[in-house]
Amino acid sequence: MLRPLARAVPTAPAVRELLGLTLYRLGQWRTALKELEEYRTMTGSYDQMPVMMDCHRALHFHPGVDELWEDLRQTSPSGELVAEGRIVMAGSLADRGKLPAAIRLLSRDSNVRKPHLHHLREWYALADLYERAGDVTRARDLFSRIDAFDPGVFDTHDRLRALR
């Protein structure tokens, strides 16, 4: 439904964004990236950069992830947006076998006393990386902390059960 609309009004940023996000959800990484790049060109917005980074990651084009991360990091539009980018960048590093670097990148916000949802998302990704690296104790600690702050968020109960 969105493709004909995008052809009819190619200069409508909201249509390009929605089409790009829909294609992303469908796993059509290349076309999603194309639409989201058009959206970014039209608006100058950084709000879909983590999604664009994730498209590059899914396509195994890590230099694209690196480039967008650097741009997002330097611009630092909002804590939530940078946190999403940091999660994708850490995943990209882990995909390349650079678990210590991925862990360092996400460890930055691991001691926040009053976490927001984006902190919990970072902790979850960090706990997952610790588990992948074989550090079950740290993984369990982070999953427990997430569970203590928001018991219903993510699948922390299942992850904790699996680590016992």
GROMACS .gro file of N, CA and C in nm:
model
  492
    1MET      N    1   0.081  -0.120   0.000
    1MET     CA    2   0.000   0.000   0.000
    1MET      C    3   0.086   0.127   0.000
    2LEU      N    4   0.201   0.120   0.065
    2LEU     CA    5   0.284   0.239   0.077
    2LEU      C    6   0.366   0.268  -0.049
    3ARG      N    7   0.401   0.166  -0.124
    3ARG     CA    8   0.484   0.189  -0.244
    3ARG      C    9   0.413   0.279  -0.345
    4PRO      N   10   0.286   0.251  -0.379
    4PRO     CA   11   0.218   0.343  -0.472
    4PRO      C   12   0.208   0.485  -0.415
    5LEU      N   13   0.188   0.495  -0.286
    5LEU     CA   14   0.181   0.627  -0.223
    5LEU      C   15   0.316   0.698  -0.233
    6ALA      N   16   0.425   0.624  -0.212
    6ALA     CA   17   0.559   0.682  -0.222
    6ALA      C   18   0.588   0.727  -0.365
    7ARG      N   19   0.537   0.653  -0.463
    7ARG     CA   20   0.554   0.696  -0.603
    7ARG      C   21   0.468   0.818  -0.634
    8ALA      N   22   0.349   0.825  -0.575
    8ALA     CA   23   0.259   0.937  -0.600
    8ALA      C   24   0.308   1.066  -0.535
    9VAL      N   25   0.365   1.054  -0.416
    9VAL     CA   26   0.416   1.172  -0.345
    9VAL      C   27   0.559   1.145  -0.299
   10PRO      N   28   0.653   1.142  -0.392
   10PRO     CA   29   0.791   1.104  -0.358
   10PRO      C   30   0.863   1.203  -0.266
   11THR      N   31   0.808   1.321  -0.250
   11THR     CA   32   0.873   1.420  -0.165
   11THR      C   33   0.812   1.428  -0.025
   12ALA      N   34   0.727   1.332   0.009
   12ALA     CA   35   0.664   1.330   0.142
   12ALA      C   36   0.752   1.250   0.238
   13PRO      N   37   0.824   1.317   0.326
   13PRO     CA   38   0.915   1.247   0.417
   13PRO      C   39   0.846   1.142   0.503
   14ALA      N   40   0.726   1.173   0.553
   14ALA     CA   41   0.657   1.078   0.641
   14ALA      C   42   0.627   0.946   0.569
   15VAL      N   43   0.594   0.955   0.440
   15VAL     CA   44   0.566   0.835   0.362
   15VAL      C   45   0.694   0.754   0.344
   16ARG      N   46   0.804   0.822   0.311
   16ARG     CA   47   0.932   0.752   0.293
   16ARG      C   48   0.977   0.686   0.422
   17GLU      N   49   0.958   0.756   0.533
   17GLU     CA   50   0.996   0.701   0.663
   17GLU      C   51   0.912   0.577   0.695
   18LEU      N   52   0.782   0.588   0.681
   18LEU     CA   53   0.693   0.476   0.711
   18LEU      C   54   0.721   0.357   0.619
   19LEU      N   55   0.744   0.384   0.492
   19LEU     CA   56   0.777   0.276   0.399
   19LEU      C   57   0.909   0.211   0.440
   20GLY      N   58   1.008   0.290   0.473
   20GLY     CA   59   1.138   0.236   0.515
   20GLY      C   60   1.126   0.151   0.640
   21LEU      N   61   1.050   0.198   0.737
   21LEU     CA   62   1.033   0.122   0.861
   21LEU      C   63   0.954  -0.007   0.838
   22THR      N   64   0.856  -0.001   0.749
   22THR     CA   65   0.779  -0.121   0.717
   22THR      C   66   0.867  -0.224   0.648
   23LEU      N   67   0.949  -0.179   0.553
   23LEU     CA   68   1.041  -0.270   0.483
   23LEU      C   69   1.142  -0.328   0.581
   24TYR      N   70   1.186  -0.248   0.675
   24TYR     CA   71   1.278  -0.295   0.780
   24TYR      C   72   1.214  -0.408   0.859
   25ARG      N   73   1.090  -0.387   0.901
   25ARG     CA   74   1.019  -0.491   0.978
   25ARG      C   75   0.998  -0.618   0.898
   26LEU      N   76   0.992  -0.603   0.766
   26LEU     CA   77   0.975  -0.719   0.678
   26LEU      C   78   1.109  -0.785   0.643
   27GLY      N   79   1.219  -0.728   0.691
   27GLY     CA   80   1.351  -0.785   0.665
   27GLY      C   81   1.404  -0.753   0.526
   28GLN      N   82   1.351  -0.652   0.463
   28GLN     CA   83   1.398  -0.610   0.330
   28GLN      C   84   1.497  -0.495   0.349
   29TRP      N   85   1.616  -0.536   0.393
   29TRP     CA   86   1.716  -0.441   0.441
   29TRP      C   87   1.759  -0.338   0.338
   30ARG      N   88   1.791  -0.382   0.216
   30ARG     CA   89   1.841  -0.288   0.114
   30ARG      C   90   1.738  -0.182   0.078
   31THR      N   91   1.616  -0.226   0.052
   31THR     CA   92   1.514  -0.128   0.014
   31THR      C   93   1.473  -0.041   0.133
   32ALA      N   94   1.474  -0.098   0.252
   32ALA     CA   95   1.446  -0.018   0.371
   32ALA      C   96   1.552   0.091   0.387
   33LEU      N   97   1.677   0.053   0.369
   33LEU     CA   98   1.787   0.148   0.381
   33LEU      C   99   1.774   0.259   0.277
   34LYS      N  100   1.738   0.224   0.156
   34LYS     CA  101   1.721   0.323   0.050
   34LYS      C  102   1.613   0.425   0.088
   35GLU      N  103   1.500   0.376   0.137
   35GLU     CA  104   1.391   0.466   0.175
   35GLU      C  105   1.429   0.553   0.295
   36LEU      N  106   1.496   0.494   0.392
   36LEU     CA  107   1.535   0.570   0.510
   36LEU      C  108   1.644   0.672   0.479
   37GLU      N  109   1.731   0.640   0.383
   37GLU     CA  110   1.831   0.738   0.339
   37GLU      C  111   1.761   0.856   0.270
   38GLU      N  112   1.659   0.827   0.190
   38GLU     CA  113   1.581   0.934   0.126
   38GLU      C  114   1.514   1.021   0.232
   39TYR      N  115   1.456   0.956   0.330
   39TYR     CA  116   1.392   1.029   0.440
   39TYR      C  117   1.493   1.121   0.509
   40ARG      N  118   1.611   1.067   0.537
   40ARG     CA  119   1.714   1.147   0.606
   40ARG      C  120   1.760   1.264   0.519
   41THR      N  121   1.775   1.240   0.389
   41THR     CA  122   1.814   1.347   0.297
   41THR      C  123   1.709   1.458   0.297
   42MET      N  124   1.584   1.419   0.296
   42MET     CA  125   1.475   1.517   0.292
   42MET      C  126   1.465   1.598   0.421
   43THR      N  127   1.488   1.534   0.534
   43THR     CA  128   1.460   1.599   0.663
   43THR      C  129   1.585   1.642   0.740
   44GLY      N  130   1.697   1.577   0.712
   44GLY     CA  131   1.817   1.603   0.792
   44GLY      C  132   1.808   1.540   0.930
   45SER      N  133   1.706   1.460   0.951
   45SER     CA  134   1.682   1.399   1.081
   45SER      C  135   1.775   1.281   1.108
   46TYR      N  136   1.807   1.264   1.235
   46TYR     CA  137   1.891   1.152   1.278
   46TYR      C  138   1.808   1.041   1.342
   47ASP      N  139   1.677   1.060   1.352
   47ASP     CA  140   1.596   0.970   1.433
   47ASP      C  141   1.587   0.826   1.382
   48GLN      N  142   1.617   0.800   1.256
   48GLN     CA  143   1.614   0.662   1.206
   48GLN      C  144   1.754   0.605   1.181
   49MET      N  145   1.855   0.676   1.228
   49MET     CA  146   1.992   0.628   1.205
   49MET      C  147   2.021   0.492   1.269
   50PRO      N  148   1.973   0.464   1.391
   50PRO     CA  149   1.996   0.329   1.443
   50PRO      C  150   1.933   0.220   1.356
   51VAL      N  151   1.818   0.248   1.299
   51VAL     CA  152   1.754   0.151   1.208
   51VAL      C  153   1.839   0.135   1.082
   52MET      N  154   1.890   0.245   1.031
   52MET     CA  155   1.977   0.239   0.914
   52MET      C  156   2.104   0.159   0.946
   53MET      N  157   2.158   0.182   1.064
   53MET     CA  158   2.276   0.107   1.108
   53MET      C  159   2.244  -0.043   1.112
   54ASP      N  160   2.126  -0.075   1.165
   54ASP     CA  161   2.086  -0.215   1.176
   54ASP      C  162   2.066  -0.278   1.038
   55CYS      N  163   2.020  -0.201   0.941
   55CYS     CA  164   2.010  -0.251   0.803
   55CYS      C  165   2.148  -0.286   0.750
   56HIS      N  166   2.244  -0.197   0.769
   56HIS     CA  167   2.381  -0.226   0.727
   56HIS      C  168   2.434  -0.351   0.798
   57ARG      N  169   2.404  -0.362   0.927
   57ARG     CA  170   2.449  -0.479   1.004
   57ARG      C  171   2.388  -0.606   0.946
   58ALA      N  172   2.259  -0.604   0.916
   58ALA     CA  173   2.192  -0.722   0.860
   58ALA      C  174   2.250  -0.760   0.724
   59LEU      N  175   2.298  -0.660   0.651
   59LEU     CA  176   2.360  -0.683   0.520
   59LEU      C  177   2.508  -0.717   0.532
   60HIS      N  178   2.558  -0.726   0.656
   60HIS     CA  179   2.699  -0.756   0.685
   60HIS      C  180   2.793  -0.651   0.625
   61PHE      N  181   2.745  -0.528   0.619
   61PHE     CA  182   2.826  -0.417   0.572
   61PHE      C  183   2.863  -0.330   0.692
   62HIS      N  184   2.962  -0.378   0.765
   62HIS     CA  185   3.000  -0.313   0.891
   62HIS      C  186   3.062  -0.175   0.873
   63PRO      N  187   3.130  -0.145   0.761
   63PRO     CA  188   3.176  -0.006   0.744
   63PRO      C  189   3.060   0.094   0.742
   64GLY      N  190   2.945   0.054   0.690
   64GLY     CA  191   2.828   0.142   0.693
   64GLY      C  192   2.779   0.166   0.835
   65VAL      N  193   2.785   0.062   0.918
   65VAL     CA  194   2.748   0.076   1.059
   65VAL      C  195   2.844   0.173   1.126
   66ASP      N  196   2.974   0.152   1.103
   66ASP     CA  197   3.076   0.238   1.165
   66ASP      C  198   3.057   0.384   1.127
   67GLU      N  199   3.032   0.408   0.999
   67GLU     CA  200   3.018   0.545   0.951
   67GLU      C  201   2.896   0.614   1.013
   68LEU      N  202   2.783   0.546   1.013
   68LEU     CA  203   2.663   0.606   1.072
   68LEU      C  204   2.677   0.623   1.223
   69TRP      N  205   2.742   0.528   1.289
   69TRP     CA  206   2.764   0.541   1.433
   69TRP      C  207   2.848   0.664   1.464
   70GLU      N  208   2.953   0.683   1.388
   70GLU     CA  209   3.040   0.798   1.412
   70GLU      C  210   2.962   0.929   1.394
   71ASP      N  211   2.881   0.934   1.291
   71ASP     CA  212   2.798   1.053   1.266
   71ASP      C  213   2.699   1.075   1.381
   72LEU      N  214   2.632   0.968   1.422
   72LEU     CA  215   2.534   0.978   1.530
   72LEU      C  216   2.601   1.016   1.662
   73ARG      N  217   2.713   0.953   1.691
   73ARG     CA  218   2.786   0.978   1.815
   73ARG      C  219   2.831   1.124   1.824
   74GLN      N  220   2.881   1.176   1.714
   74GLN     CA  221   2.930   1.314   1.714
   74GLN      C  222   2.817   1.415   1.725
   75THR      N  223   2.704   1.382   1.664
   75THR     CA  224   2.589   1.471   1.667
   75THR      C  225   2.516   1.465   1.800
   76SER      N  226   2.510   1.346   1.858
   76SER     CA  227   2.449   1.321   1.988
   76SER      C  228   2.311   1.387   2.002
   77PRO      N  229   2.215   1.345   1.917
   77PRO     CA  230   2.085   1.411   1.918
   77PRO      C  231   2.003   1.392   2.046
   78SER      N  232   2.001   1.275   2.105
   78SER     CA  233   1.931   1.252   2.232
   78SER      C  234   1.989   1.125   2.296
   79GLY      N  235   1.973   1.116   2.426
   79GLY     CA  236   2.025   0.999   2.497
   79GLY      C  237   1.966   0.869   2.446
   80GLU      N  238   1.835   0.870   2.421
   80GLU     CA  239   1.768   0.749   2.375
   80GLU      C  240   1.818   0.707   2.237
   81LEU      N  241   1.833   0.803   2.149
   81LEU     CA  242   1.876   0.774   2.012
   81LEU      C  243   2.021   0.726   2.009
   82VAL      N  244   2.106   0.789   2.085
   82VAL     CA  245   2.246   0.747   2.091
   82VAL      C  246   2.256   0.607   2.154
   83ALA      N  247   2.173   0.581   2.254
   83ALA     CA  248   2.173   0.448   2.317
   83ALA      C  249   2.135   0.340   2.215
   84GLU      N  250   2.035   0.367   2.133
   84GLU     CA  251   1.996   0.270   2.030
   84GLU      C  252   2.110   0.248   1.931
   85GLY      N  253   2.175   0.356   1.892
   85GLY     CA  254   2.289   0.344   1.802
   85GLY      C  255   2.403   0.266   1.866
   86ARG      N  256   2.426   0.290   1.995
   86ARG     CA  257   2.531   0.221   2.068
   86ARG      C  258   2.504   0.070   2.073
   87ILE      N  259   2.377   0.032   2.091
   87ILE     CA  260   2.339  -0.109   2.094
   87ILE      C  261   2.368  -0.175   1.960
   88VAL      N  262   2.331  -0.107   1.851
   88VAL     CA  263   2.356  -0.163   1.718
   88VAL      C  264   2.505  -0.171   1.691
   89MET      N  265   2.579  -0.067   1.728
   89MET     CA  266   2.724  -0.067   1.706
   89MET      C  267   2.790  -0.179   1.784
   90ALA      N  268   2.748  -0.200   1.907
   90ALA     CA  269   2.805  -0.309   1.989
   90ALA      C  270   2.773  -0.444   1.924
   91GLY      N  271   2.653  -0.459   1.872
   91GLY     CA  272   2.617  -0.583   1.803
   91GLY      C  273   2.704  -0.606   1.681
   92SER      N  274   2.731  -0.498   1.609
   92SER     CA  275   2.817  -0.508   1.491
   92SER      C  276   2.959  -0.549   1.530
   93LEU      N  277   3.010  -0.491   1.637
   93LEU     CA  278   3.143  -0.529   1.685
   93LEU      C  279   3.145  -0.677   1.725
   94ALA      N  280   3.041  -0.719   1.796
   94ALA     CA  281   3.033  -0.860   1.837
   94ALA      C  282   3.025  -0.952   1.715
   95ASP      N  283   2.951  -0.910   1.613
   95ASP     CA  284   2.942  -0.990   1.489
   95ASP      C  285   3.078  -1.011   1.427
   96ARG      N  286   3.166  -0.914   1.446
   96ARG     CA  287   3.301  -0.921   1.389
   96ARG      C  288   3.400  -0.990   1.482
   97GLY      N  289   3.349  -1.046   1.592
   97GLY     CA  290   3.435  -1.116   1.686
   97GLY      C  291   3.507  -1.025   1.783
   98LYS      N  292   3.460  -0.902   1.796
   98LYS     CA  293   3.523  -0.804   1.885
   98LYS      C  294   3.439  -0.786   2.011
   99LEU      N  295   3.419  -0.897   2.083
   99LEU     CA  296   3.336  -0.892   2.204
   99LEU      C  297   3.388  -0.796   2.310
  100PRO      N  298   3.519  -0.794   2.339
  100PRO     CA  299   3.567  -0.698   2.441
  100PRO      C  300   3.535  -0.552   2.405
  101ALA      N  301   3.550  -0.517   2.278
  101ALA     CA  302   3.519  -0.380   2.236
  101ALA      C  303   3.370  -0.352   2.247
  102ALA      N  304   3.288  -0.450   2.212
  102ALA     CA  305   3.143  -0.435   2.223
  102ALA      C  306   3.103  -0.416   2.369
  103ILE      N  307   3.162  -0.494   2.457
  103ILE     CA  308   3.132  -0.484   2.600
  103ILE      C  309   3.175  -0.347   2.655
  104ARG      N  310   3.293  -0.302   2.616
  104ARG     CA  311   3.340  -0.169   2.660
  104ARG      C  312   3.243  -0.060   2.617
  105LEU      N  313   3.195  -0.070   2.493
  105LEU     CA  314   3.104   0.032   2.439
  105LEU      C  315   2.975   0.040   2.520
  106LEU      N  316   2.922  -0.074   2.560
  106LEU     CA  317   2.795  -0.074   2.633
  106LEU      C  318   2.812  -0.058   2.784
  107SER      N  319   2.930  -0.076   2.834
  107SER     CA  320   2.953  -0.066   2.979
  107SER      C  321   2.942   0.077   3.030
  108ARG      N  322   2.945   0.172   2.943
  108ARG     CA  323   2.946   0.313   2.979
  108ARG      C  324   2.831   0.353   3.071
  109ASP      N  325   2.711   0.305   3.043
  109ASP     CA  326   2.594   0.344   3.121
  109ASP      C  327   2.547   0.235   3.216
  110SER      N  328   2.634   0.143   3.251
  110SER     CA  329   2.589   0.029   3.331
  110SER      C  330   2.575   0.058   3.480
  111ASN      N  331   2.614   0.178   3.524
  111ASN     CA  332   2.603   0.211   3.667
  111ASN      C  333   2.502   0.322   3.695
  112VAL      N  334   2.411   0.346   3.604
  112VAL     CA  335   2.309   0.449   3.623
  112VAL      C  336   2.219   0.408   3.740
  113ARG      N  337   2.194   0.500   3.830
  113ARG     CA  338   2.115   0.469   3.950
  113ARG      C  339   1.963   0.469   3.924
  114LYS      N  340   1.918   0.561   3.840
  114LYS     CA  341   1.775   0.570   3.806
  114LYS      C  342   1.761   0.552   3.655
  115PRO      N  343   1.764   0.428   3.610
  115PRO     CA  344   1.765   0.404   3.466
  115PRO      C  345   1.632   0.430   3.397
  116HIS      N  346   1.643   0.475   3.274
  116HIS     CA  347   1.528   0.488   3.184
  116HIS      C  348   1.525   0.361   3.099
  117LEU      N  349   1.422   0.349   3.018
  117LEU     CA  350   1.408   0.230   2.935
  117LEU      C  351   1.529   0.209   2.844
  118HIS      N  352   1.584   0.318   2.789
  118HIS     CA  353   1.700   0.300   2.701
  118HIS      C  354   1.822   0.246   2.776
  119HIS      N  355   1.834   0.278   2.905
  119HIS     CA  356   1.942   0.220   2.986
  119HIS      C  357   1.919   0.069   3.004
  120LEU      N  358   1.794   0.033   3.031
  120LEU     CA  359   1.763  -0.109   3.048
  120LEU      C  360   1.790  -0.186   2.919
  121ARG      N  361   1.762  -0.123   2.806
  121ARG     CA  362   1.790  -0.188   2.677
  121ARG      C  363   1.941  -0.208   2.659
  122GLU      N  364   2.019  -0.109   2.698
  122GLU     CA  365   2.165  -0.122   2.691
  122GLU      C  366   2.213  -0.232   2.785
  123TRP      N  367   2.160  -0.235   2.906
  123TRP     CA  368   2.199  -0.339   3.002
  123TRP      C  369   2.166  -0.477   2.949
  124TYR      N  370   2.049  -0.489   2.887
  124TYR     CA  371   2.008  -0.618   2.833
  124TYR      C  372   2.107  -0.664   2.725
  125ALA      N  373   2.140  -0.572   2.634
  125ALA     CA  374   2.236  -0.605   2.528
  125ALA      C  375   2.373  -0.639   2.588
  126LEU      N  376   2.413  -0.565   2.692
  126LEU     CA  377   2.540  -0.591   2.758
  126LEU      C  378   2.539  -0.727   2.828
  127ALA      N  379   2.429  -0.759   2.895
  127ALA     CA  380   2.417  -0.890   2.960
  127ALA      C  381   2.428  -1.001   2.856
  128ASP      N  382   2.365  -0.981   2.743
  128ASP     CA  383   2.374  -1.080   2.635
  128ASP      C  384   2.518  -1.097   2.587
  129LEU      N  385   2.589  -0.987   2.575
  129LEU     CA  386   2.730  -0.994   2.534
  129LEU      C  387   2.815  -1.065   2.639
  130TYR      N  388   2.790  -1.035   2.766
  130TYR     CA  389   2.863  -1.105   2.872
  130TYR      C  390   2.838  -1.255   2.864
  131GLU      N  391   2.713  -1.292   2.841
  131GLU     CA  392   2.681  -1.435   2.829
  131GLU      C  393   2.755  -1.497   2.710
  132ARG      N  394   2.756  -1.427   2.597
  132ARG     CA  395   2.827  -1.477   2.479
  132ARG      C  396   2.977  -1.490   2.505
  133ALA      N  397   3.030  -1.401   2.588
  133ALA     CA  398   3.172  -1.404   2.621
  133ALA      C  399   3.205  -1.506   2.729
  134GLY      N  400   3.103  -1.570   2.785
  134GLY     CA  401   3.125  -1.672   2.888
  134GLY      C  402   3.127  -1.619   3.030
  135ASP      N  403   3.096  -1.491   3.049
  135ASP     CA  404   3.094  -1.431   3.183
  135ASP      C  405   2.951  -1.437   3.236
  136VAL      N  406   2.911  -1.556   3.278
  136VAL     CA  407   2.774  -1.581   3.322
  136VAL      C  408   2.740  -1.501   3.447
  137THR      N  409   2.836  -1.480   3.535
  137THR     CA  410   2.811  -1.406   3.659
  137THR      C  411   2.768  -1.263   3.628
  138ARG      N  412   2.841  -1.196   3.541
  138ARG     CA  413   2.804  -1.057   3.506
  138ARG      C  414   2.673  -1.053   3.429
  139ALA      N  415   2.652  -1.149   3.340
  139ALA     CA  416   2.526  -1.156   3.266
  139ALA      C  417   2.409  -1.170   3.362
  140ARG      N  418   2.421  -1.261   3.457
  140ARG     CA  419   2.315  -1.285   3.555
  140ARG      C  420   2.291  -1.160   3.639
  141ASP      N  421   2.398  -1.092   3.678
  141ASP     CA  422   2.386  -0.970   3.758
  141ASP      C  423   2.307  -0.863   3.682
  142LEU      N  424   2.339  -0.843   3.557
  142LEU     CA  425   2.268  -0.741   3.479
  142LEU      C  426   2.124  -0.779   3.454
  143PHE      N  427   2.098  -0.904   3.418
  143PHE     CA  428   1.959  -0.946   3.398
  143PHE      C  429   1.880  -0.928   3.528
  144SER      N  430   1.942  -0.956   3.643
  144SER     CA  431   1.876  -0.937   3.772
  144SER      C  432   1.847  -0.790   3.800
  145ARG      N  433   1.942  -0.704   3.767
  145ARG     CA  434   1.921  -0.560   3.786
  145ARG      C  435   1.807  -0.509   3.700
  146ILE      N  436   1.802  -0.555   3.576
  146ILE     CA  437   1.692  -0.515   3.488
  146ILE      C  438   1.560  -0.560   3.548
  147ASP      N  439   1.557  -0.684   3.592
  147ASP     CA  440   1.436  -0.742   3.650
  147ASP      C  441   1.394  -0.666   3.775
  148ALA      N  442   1.491  -0.619   3.854
  148ALA     CA  443   1.459  -0.544   3.976
  148ALA      C  444   1.395  -0.409   3.944
  149PHE      N  445   1.440  -0.345   3.837
  149PHE     CA  446   1.385  -0.215   3.799
  149PHE      C  447   1.251  -0.226   3.727
  150ASP      N  448   1.237  -0.329   3.644
  150ASP     CA  449   1.113  -0.345   3.567
  150ASP      C  450   1.091  -0.494   3.541
  151PRO      N  451   1.021  -0.561   3.632
  151PRO     CA  452   1.007  -0.706   3.623
  151PRO      C  453   0.941  -0.757   3.495
  152GLY      N  454   0.862  -0.677   3.429
  152GLY     CA  455   0.793  -0.725   3.310
  152GLY      C  456   0.862  -0.695   3.179
  153VAL      N  457   0.974  -0.627   3.186
  153VAL     CA  458   1.039  -0.585   3.062
  153VAL      C  459   1.122  -0.698   3.002
  154PHE      N  460   1.120  -0.709   2.871
  154PHE     CA  461   1.198  -0.807   2.796
  154PHE      C  462   1.168  -0.950   2.843
  155ASP      N  463   1.265  -1.037   2.829
  155ASP     CA  464   1.249  -1.176   2.871
  155ASP      C  465   1.351  -1.211   2.980
  156THR      N  466   1.373  -1.118   3.070
  156THR     CA  467   1.478  -1.136   3.171
  156THR      C  468   1.453  -1.256   3.261
  157HIS      N  469   1.325  -1.286   3.293
  157HIS     CA  470   1.296  -1.404   3.375
  157HIS      C  471   1.349  -1.530   3.307
  158ASP      N  472   1.319  -1.543   3.179
  158ASP     CA  473   1.364  -1.662   3.103
  158ASP      C  474   1.516  -1.666   3.094
  159ARG      N  475   1.576  -1.551   3.071
  159ARG     CA  476   1.723  -1.547   3.058
  159ARG      C  477   1.789  -1.584   3.190
  160LEU      N  478   1.733  -1.534   3.300
  160LEU     CA  479   1.788  -1.569   3.432
  160LEU      C  480   1.773  -1.716   3.461
  161ARG      N  481   1.657  -1.772   3.430
  161ARG     CA  482   1.633  -1.915   3.451
  161ARG      C  483   1.734  -1.998   3.372
  162ALA      N  484   1.762  -1.956   3.252
  162ALA     CA  485   1.856  -2.030   3.167
  162ALA      C  486   1.999  -2.023   3.218
  163LEU      N  487   2.031  -1.919   3.294
  163LEU     CA  488   2.167  -1.901   3.345
  163LEU      C  489   2.189  -1.965   3.481
  164ARG      N  490   2.089  -2.024   3.541
  164ARG     CA  491   2.104  -2.084   3.674
  164ARG      C  492   2.153  -2.224   3.666
   0.00000   0.00000   0.00000
